[in-house]
Coordinates of C-alpha atoms (C1' of nucleotides) in Angstrom, one line a residue:
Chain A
X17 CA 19.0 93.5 -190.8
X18 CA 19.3 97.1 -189.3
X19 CA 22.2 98.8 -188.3
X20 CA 21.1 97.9 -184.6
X21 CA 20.2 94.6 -184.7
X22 CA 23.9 94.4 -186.3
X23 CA 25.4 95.8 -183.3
X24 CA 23.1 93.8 -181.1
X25 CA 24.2 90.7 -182.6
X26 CA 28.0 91.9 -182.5
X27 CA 27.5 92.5 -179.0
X28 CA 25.9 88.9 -178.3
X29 CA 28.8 87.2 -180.1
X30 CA 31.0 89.2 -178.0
X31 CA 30.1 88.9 -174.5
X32 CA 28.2 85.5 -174.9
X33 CA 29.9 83.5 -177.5
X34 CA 32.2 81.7 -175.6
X35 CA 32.9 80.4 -172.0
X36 CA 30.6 83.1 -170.3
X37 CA 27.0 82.5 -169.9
X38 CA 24.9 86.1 -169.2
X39 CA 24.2 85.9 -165.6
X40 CA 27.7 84.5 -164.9
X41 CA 29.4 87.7 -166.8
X42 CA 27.7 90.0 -164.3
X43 CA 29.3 88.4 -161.8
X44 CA 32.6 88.3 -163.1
X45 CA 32.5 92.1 -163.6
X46 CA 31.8 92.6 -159.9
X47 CA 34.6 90.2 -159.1
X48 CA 36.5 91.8 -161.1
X49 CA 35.6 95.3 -159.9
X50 CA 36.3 93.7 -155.8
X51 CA 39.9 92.3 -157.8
X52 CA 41.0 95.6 -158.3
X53 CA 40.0 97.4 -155.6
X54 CA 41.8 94.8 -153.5
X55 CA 44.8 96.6 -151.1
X56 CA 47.9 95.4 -153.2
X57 CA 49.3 96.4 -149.7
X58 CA 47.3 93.7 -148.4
X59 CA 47.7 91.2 -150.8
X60 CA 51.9 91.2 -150.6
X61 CA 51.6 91.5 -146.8
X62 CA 49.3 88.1 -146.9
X63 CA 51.9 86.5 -149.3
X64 CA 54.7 87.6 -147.4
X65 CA 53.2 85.9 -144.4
X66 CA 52.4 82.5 -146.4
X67 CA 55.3 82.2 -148.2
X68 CA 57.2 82.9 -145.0
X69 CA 55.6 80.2 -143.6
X70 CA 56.0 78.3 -146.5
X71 CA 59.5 77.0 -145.7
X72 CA 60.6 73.7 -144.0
X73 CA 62.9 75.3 -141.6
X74 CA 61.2 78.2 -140.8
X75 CA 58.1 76.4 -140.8
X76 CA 59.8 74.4 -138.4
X77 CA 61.0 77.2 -136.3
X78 CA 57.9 78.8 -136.2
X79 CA 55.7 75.4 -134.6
X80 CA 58.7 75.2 -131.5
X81 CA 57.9 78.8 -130.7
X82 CA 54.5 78.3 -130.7
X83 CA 54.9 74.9 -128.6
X84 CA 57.6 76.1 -126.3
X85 CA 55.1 79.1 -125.5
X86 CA 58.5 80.8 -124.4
X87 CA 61.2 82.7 -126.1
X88 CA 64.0 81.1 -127.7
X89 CA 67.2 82.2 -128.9
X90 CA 69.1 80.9 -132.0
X91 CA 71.2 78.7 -129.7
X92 CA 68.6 77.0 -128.8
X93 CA 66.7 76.7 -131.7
X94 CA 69.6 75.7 -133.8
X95 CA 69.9 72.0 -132.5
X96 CA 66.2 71.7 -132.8
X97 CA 66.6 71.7 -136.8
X98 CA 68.9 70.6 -139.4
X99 CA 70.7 73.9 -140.8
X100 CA 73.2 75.9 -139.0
X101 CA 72.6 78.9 -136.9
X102 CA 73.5 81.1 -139.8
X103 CA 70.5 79.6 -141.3
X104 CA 68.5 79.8 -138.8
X105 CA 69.4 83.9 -138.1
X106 CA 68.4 83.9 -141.6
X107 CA 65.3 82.3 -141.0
X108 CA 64.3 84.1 -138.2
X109 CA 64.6 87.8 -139.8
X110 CA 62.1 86.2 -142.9
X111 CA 60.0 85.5 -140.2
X112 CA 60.1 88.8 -138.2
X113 CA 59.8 90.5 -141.6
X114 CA 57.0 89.0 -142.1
X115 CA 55.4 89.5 -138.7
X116 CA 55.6 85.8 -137.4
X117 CA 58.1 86.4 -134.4
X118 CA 59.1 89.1 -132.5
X119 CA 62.7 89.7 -131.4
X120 CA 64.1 91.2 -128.1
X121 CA 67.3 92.2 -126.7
X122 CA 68.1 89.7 -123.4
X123 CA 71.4 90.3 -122.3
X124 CA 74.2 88.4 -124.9
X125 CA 70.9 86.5 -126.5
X126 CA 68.2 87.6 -128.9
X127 CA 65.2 86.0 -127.5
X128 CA 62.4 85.5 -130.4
X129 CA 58.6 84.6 -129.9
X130 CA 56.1 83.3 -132.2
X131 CA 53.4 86.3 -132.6
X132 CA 49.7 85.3 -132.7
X133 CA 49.1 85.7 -136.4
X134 CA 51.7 82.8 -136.3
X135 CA 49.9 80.5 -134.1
X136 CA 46.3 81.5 -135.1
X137 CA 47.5 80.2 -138.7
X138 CA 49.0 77.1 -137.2
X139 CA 45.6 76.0 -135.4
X140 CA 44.0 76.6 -138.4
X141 CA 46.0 74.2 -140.8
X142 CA 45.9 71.8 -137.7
X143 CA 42.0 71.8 -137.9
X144 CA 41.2 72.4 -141.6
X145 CA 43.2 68.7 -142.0
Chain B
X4 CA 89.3 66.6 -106.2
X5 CA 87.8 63.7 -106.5
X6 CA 86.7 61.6 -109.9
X7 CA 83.5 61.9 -108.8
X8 CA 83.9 65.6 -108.5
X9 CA 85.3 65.7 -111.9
X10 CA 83.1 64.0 -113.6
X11 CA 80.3 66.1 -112.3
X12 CA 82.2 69.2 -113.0
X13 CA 82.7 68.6 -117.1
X14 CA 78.7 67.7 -116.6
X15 CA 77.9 70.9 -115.5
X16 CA 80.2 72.6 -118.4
X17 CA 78.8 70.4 -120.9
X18 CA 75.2 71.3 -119.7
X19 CA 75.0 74.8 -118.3
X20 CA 78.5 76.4 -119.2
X21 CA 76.3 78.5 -122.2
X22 CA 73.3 79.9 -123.8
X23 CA 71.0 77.0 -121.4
X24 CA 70.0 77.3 -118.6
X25 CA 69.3 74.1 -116.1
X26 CA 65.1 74.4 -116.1
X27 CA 64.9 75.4 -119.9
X28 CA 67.8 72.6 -120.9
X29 CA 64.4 70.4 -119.4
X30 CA 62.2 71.8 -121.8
X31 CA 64.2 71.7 -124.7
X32 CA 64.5 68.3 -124.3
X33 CA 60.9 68.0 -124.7
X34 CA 61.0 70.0 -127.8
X35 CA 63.6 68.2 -129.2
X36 CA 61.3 64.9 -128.8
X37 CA 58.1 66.9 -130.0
X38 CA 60.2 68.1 -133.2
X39 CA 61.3 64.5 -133.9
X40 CA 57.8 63.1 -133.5
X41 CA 56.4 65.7 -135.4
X42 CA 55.3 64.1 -138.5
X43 CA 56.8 64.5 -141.6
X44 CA 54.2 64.1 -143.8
X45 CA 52.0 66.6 -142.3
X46 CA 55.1 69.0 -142.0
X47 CA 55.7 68.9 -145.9
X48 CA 51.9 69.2 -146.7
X49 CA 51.2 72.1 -144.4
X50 CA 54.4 73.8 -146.1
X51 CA 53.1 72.5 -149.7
X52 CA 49.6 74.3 -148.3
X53 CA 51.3 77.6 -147.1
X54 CA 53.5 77.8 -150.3
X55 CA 51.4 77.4 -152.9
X56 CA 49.4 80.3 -151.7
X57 CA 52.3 82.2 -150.6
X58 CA 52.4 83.4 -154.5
X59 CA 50.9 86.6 -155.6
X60 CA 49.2 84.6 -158.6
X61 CA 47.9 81.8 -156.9
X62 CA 47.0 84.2 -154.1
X63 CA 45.0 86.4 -156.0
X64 CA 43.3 82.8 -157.7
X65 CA 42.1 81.4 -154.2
X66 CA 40.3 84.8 -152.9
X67 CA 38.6 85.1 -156.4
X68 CA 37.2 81.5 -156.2
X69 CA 36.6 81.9 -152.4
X70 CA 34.5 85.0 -153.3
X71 CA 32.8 84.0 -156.4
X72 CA 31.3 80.8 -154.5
X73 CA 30.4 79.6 -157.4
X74 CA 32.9 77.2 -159.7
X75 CA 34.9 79.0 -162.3
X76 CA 37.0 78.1 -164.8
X77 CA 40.2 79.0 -166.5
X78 CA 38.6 81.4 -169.5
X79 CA 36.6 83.1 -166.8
X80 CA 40.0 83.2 -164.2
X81 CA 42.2 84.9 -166.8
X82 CA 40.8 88.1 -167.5
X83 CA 40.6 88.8 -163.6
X84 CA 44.4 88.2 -163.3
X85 CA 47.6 89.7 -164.8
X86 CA 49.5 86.1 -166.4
X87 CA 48.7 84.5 -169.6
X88 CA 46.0 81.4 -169.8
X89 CA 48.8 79.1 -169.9
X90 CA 49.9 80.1 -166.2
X91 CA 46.6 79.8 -164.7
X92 CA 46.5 76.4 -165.4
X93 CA 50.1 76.1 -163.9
X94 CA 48.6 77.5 -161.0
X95 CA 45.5 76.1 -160.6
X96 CA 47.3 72.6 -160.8
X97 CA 49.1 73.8 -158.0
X98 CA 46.9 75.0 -155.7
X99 CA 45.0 71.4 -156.3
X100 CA 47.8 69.7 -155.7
X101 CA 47.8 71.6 -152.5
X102 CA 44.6 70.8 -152.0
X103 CA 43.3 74.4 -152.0
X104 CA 41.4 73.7 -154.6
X105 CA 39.1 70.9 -156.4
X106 CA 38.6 70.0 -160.0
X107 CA 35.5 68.7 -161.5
X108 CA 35.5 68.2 -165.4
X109 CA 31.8 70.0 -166.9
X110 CA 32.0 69.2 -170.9
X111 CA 34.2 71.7 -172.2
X112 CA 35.4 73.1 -168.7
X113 CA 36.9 72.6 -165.7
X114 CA 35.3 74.2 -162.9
X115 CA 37.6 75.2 -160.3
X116 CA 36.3 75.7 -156.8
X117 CA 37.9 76.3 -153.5
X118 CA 38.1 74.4 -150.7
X119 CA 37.0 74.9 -147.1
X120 CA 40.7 74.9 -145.7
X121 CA 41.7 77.5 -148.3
X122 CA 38.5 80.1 -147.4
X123 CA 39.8 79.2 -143.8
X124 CA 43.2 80.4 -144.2
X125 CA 42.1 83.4 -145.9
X126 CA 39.5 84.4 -143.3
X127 CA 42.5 83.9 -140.4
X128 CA 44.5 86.3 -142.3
X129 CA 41.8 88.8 -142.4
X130 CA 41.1 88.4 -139.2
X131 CA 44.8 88.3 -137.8
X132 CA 45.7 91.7 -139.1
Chain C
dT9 C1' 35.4 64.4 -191.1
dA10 C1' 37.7 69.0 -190.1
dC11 C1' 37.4 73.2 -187.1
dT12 C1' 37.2 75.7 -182.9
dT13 C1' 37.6 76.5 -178.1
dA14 C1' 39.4 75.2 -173.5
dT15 C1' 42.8 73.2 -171.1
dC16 C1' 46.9 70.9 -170.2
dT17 C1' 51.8 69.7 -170.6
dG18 C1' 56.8 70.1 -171.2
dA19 C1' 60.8 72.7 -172.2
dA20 C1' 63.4 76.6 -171.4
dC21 C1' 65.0 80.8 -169.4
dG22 C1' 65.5 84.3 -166.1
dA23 C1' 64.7 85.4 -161.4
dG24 C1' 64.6 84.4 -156.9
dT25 C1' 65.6 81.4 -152.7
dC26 C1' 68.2 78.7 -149.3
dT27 C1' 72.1 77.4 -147.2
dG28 C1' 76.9 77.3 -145.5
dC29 C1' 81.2 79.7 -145.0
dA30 C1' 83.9 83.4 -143.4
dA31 C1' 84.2 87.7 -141.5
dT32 C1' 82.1 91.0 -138.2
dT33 C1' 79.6 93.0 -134.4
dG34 C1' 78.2 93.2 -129.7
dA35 C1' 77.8 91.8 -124.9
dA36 C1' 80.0 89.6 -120.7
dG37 C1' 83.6 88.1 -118.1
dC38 C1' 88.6 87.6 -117.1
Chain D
dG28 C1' 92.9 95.6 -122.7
dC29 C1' 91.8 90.3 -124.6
dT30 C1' 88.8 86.2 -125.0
dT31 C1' 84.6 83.8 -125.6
dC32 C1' 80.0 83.1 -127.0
dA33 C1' 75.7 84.7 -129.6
dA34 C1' 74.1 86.5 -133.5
dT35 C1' 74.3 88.9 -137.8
dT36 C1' 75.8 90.0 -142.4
dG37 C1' 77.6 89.5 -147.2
dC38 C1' 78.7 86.4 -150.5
dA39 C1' 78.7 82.5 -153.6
dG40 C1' 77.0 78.2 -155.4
dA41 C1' 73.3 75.2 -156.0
dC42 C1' 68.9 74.7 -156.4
dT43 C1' 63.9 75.9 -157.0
dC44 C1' 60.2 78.7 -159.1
dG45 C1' 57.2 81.2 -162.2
dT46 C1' 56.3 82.5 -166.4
dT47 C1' 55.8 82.1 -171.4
dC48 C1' 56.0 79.6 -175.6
dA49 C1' 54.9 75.9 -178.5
dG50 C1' 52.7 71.8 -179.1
dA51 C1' 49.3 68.2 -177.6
dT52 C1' 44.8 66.6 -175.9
dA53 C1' 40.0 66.7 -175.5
dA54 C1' 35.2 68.1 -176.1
dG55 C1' 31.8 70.2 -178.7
dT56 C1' 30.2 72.0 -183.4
dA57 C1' 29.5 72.3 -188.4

DNA sequence: TACTTATCTGAACGAGTCTGCAATTGAAGC
DNA sequence: GCTTCAATTGCAGACTCGTTCAGATAAGTA
């Protein structure tokens, strides 16, 4: 056996030996290439979102500002759930961290709104069901 | 003053003294009976759905098998993420749990492929940003 | 049969999360 | 000024999660 056919069989045992067939490997390679070049920005901003989300109460929280379609301060929300409005405060900052609500100044209340993103996500786990 | 009068007047502290206003208090009502008939079920499997991707890991799983579009299996799923083996299969379990996505047993594999409400979610965070 | 590869499972540990309490801030009204 | 109500903050305790490790299972191969 030459010194190439040597390598070529090394090579062979290598790449096709075990779980990955040769047309699949090409494949993996460009997922893996589209892996890496994908925004880690992105990626914790997205799982920032879902694990926000992700959350009885502020899951919770989240569906009565979309449904009430008005703002809501934590008065108000609070006897809509089980957890105190020290909870719910908490809650509501995870969500306006992640870019579910939005907060504004009314007066002696904080009014907070459900943004879009949070509503577009809840029609689509209402229809994917 | 009359008990009438009275009576009336500890209703209107009760109801309007605070953070509620008569027109909202109406509304909140509503919510209230929306939240309550709200069903669990559906609650704690949306939040099961949402947290089960809302993990860098099990993130980075779902958009790799929404983008290959072809089954994979653990051994091809490893090298393309940053955990051992032993924690994609943690995860995987997970996310079919969640039903993000399905199983299907092919000799020595099991070929993991997502499923249609897990490409949706993703393609409503891309297209929410 | 034994051996290898792929996957799963359970235990364990550290890290992180959720909630309630208590104290604090801020706005309005007296 | 003081009081009240709304909301936030920091903290502590309980609980949950995510990972790895080690061992088990299962399917194919020699």
């Amino acid at each position: 056996m030459s010194e190439t056919d040597d390598r070529l069989q090394r090579y062979l045992e290598d790449e096709l030996g075990e779980c990955r067939d040769e047309n699949l490997q090409e494949r993996l390679d460009e997922l893996d290439e589209l892996e890496s070049t994908l925004d880690g920005d992105i990626v914790s901003s997205d799982v920032q979102t879902l694990s926000a989300l992700g959350n009885e109460t502020r899951y919770r929280l989240v569906r009565l500002l979309v449904e009430a379609d008005e703002p809501l301060c934590v008065c108000e929300l609070t006897p809509l759930v089980d957890v105190s409005n020290s909870a719910v405060s908490h809650a509501l900052s995870t969500l306006s961290d992640a870019g579910l609500v939005t907060k504004r100044k009314e007066g002696r209340w904080r009014k907070y709104r459900a943004t879009s993103r949070a509503s577009a996500l809840l029609t689509v786990l209402d229809g994917s069901r």
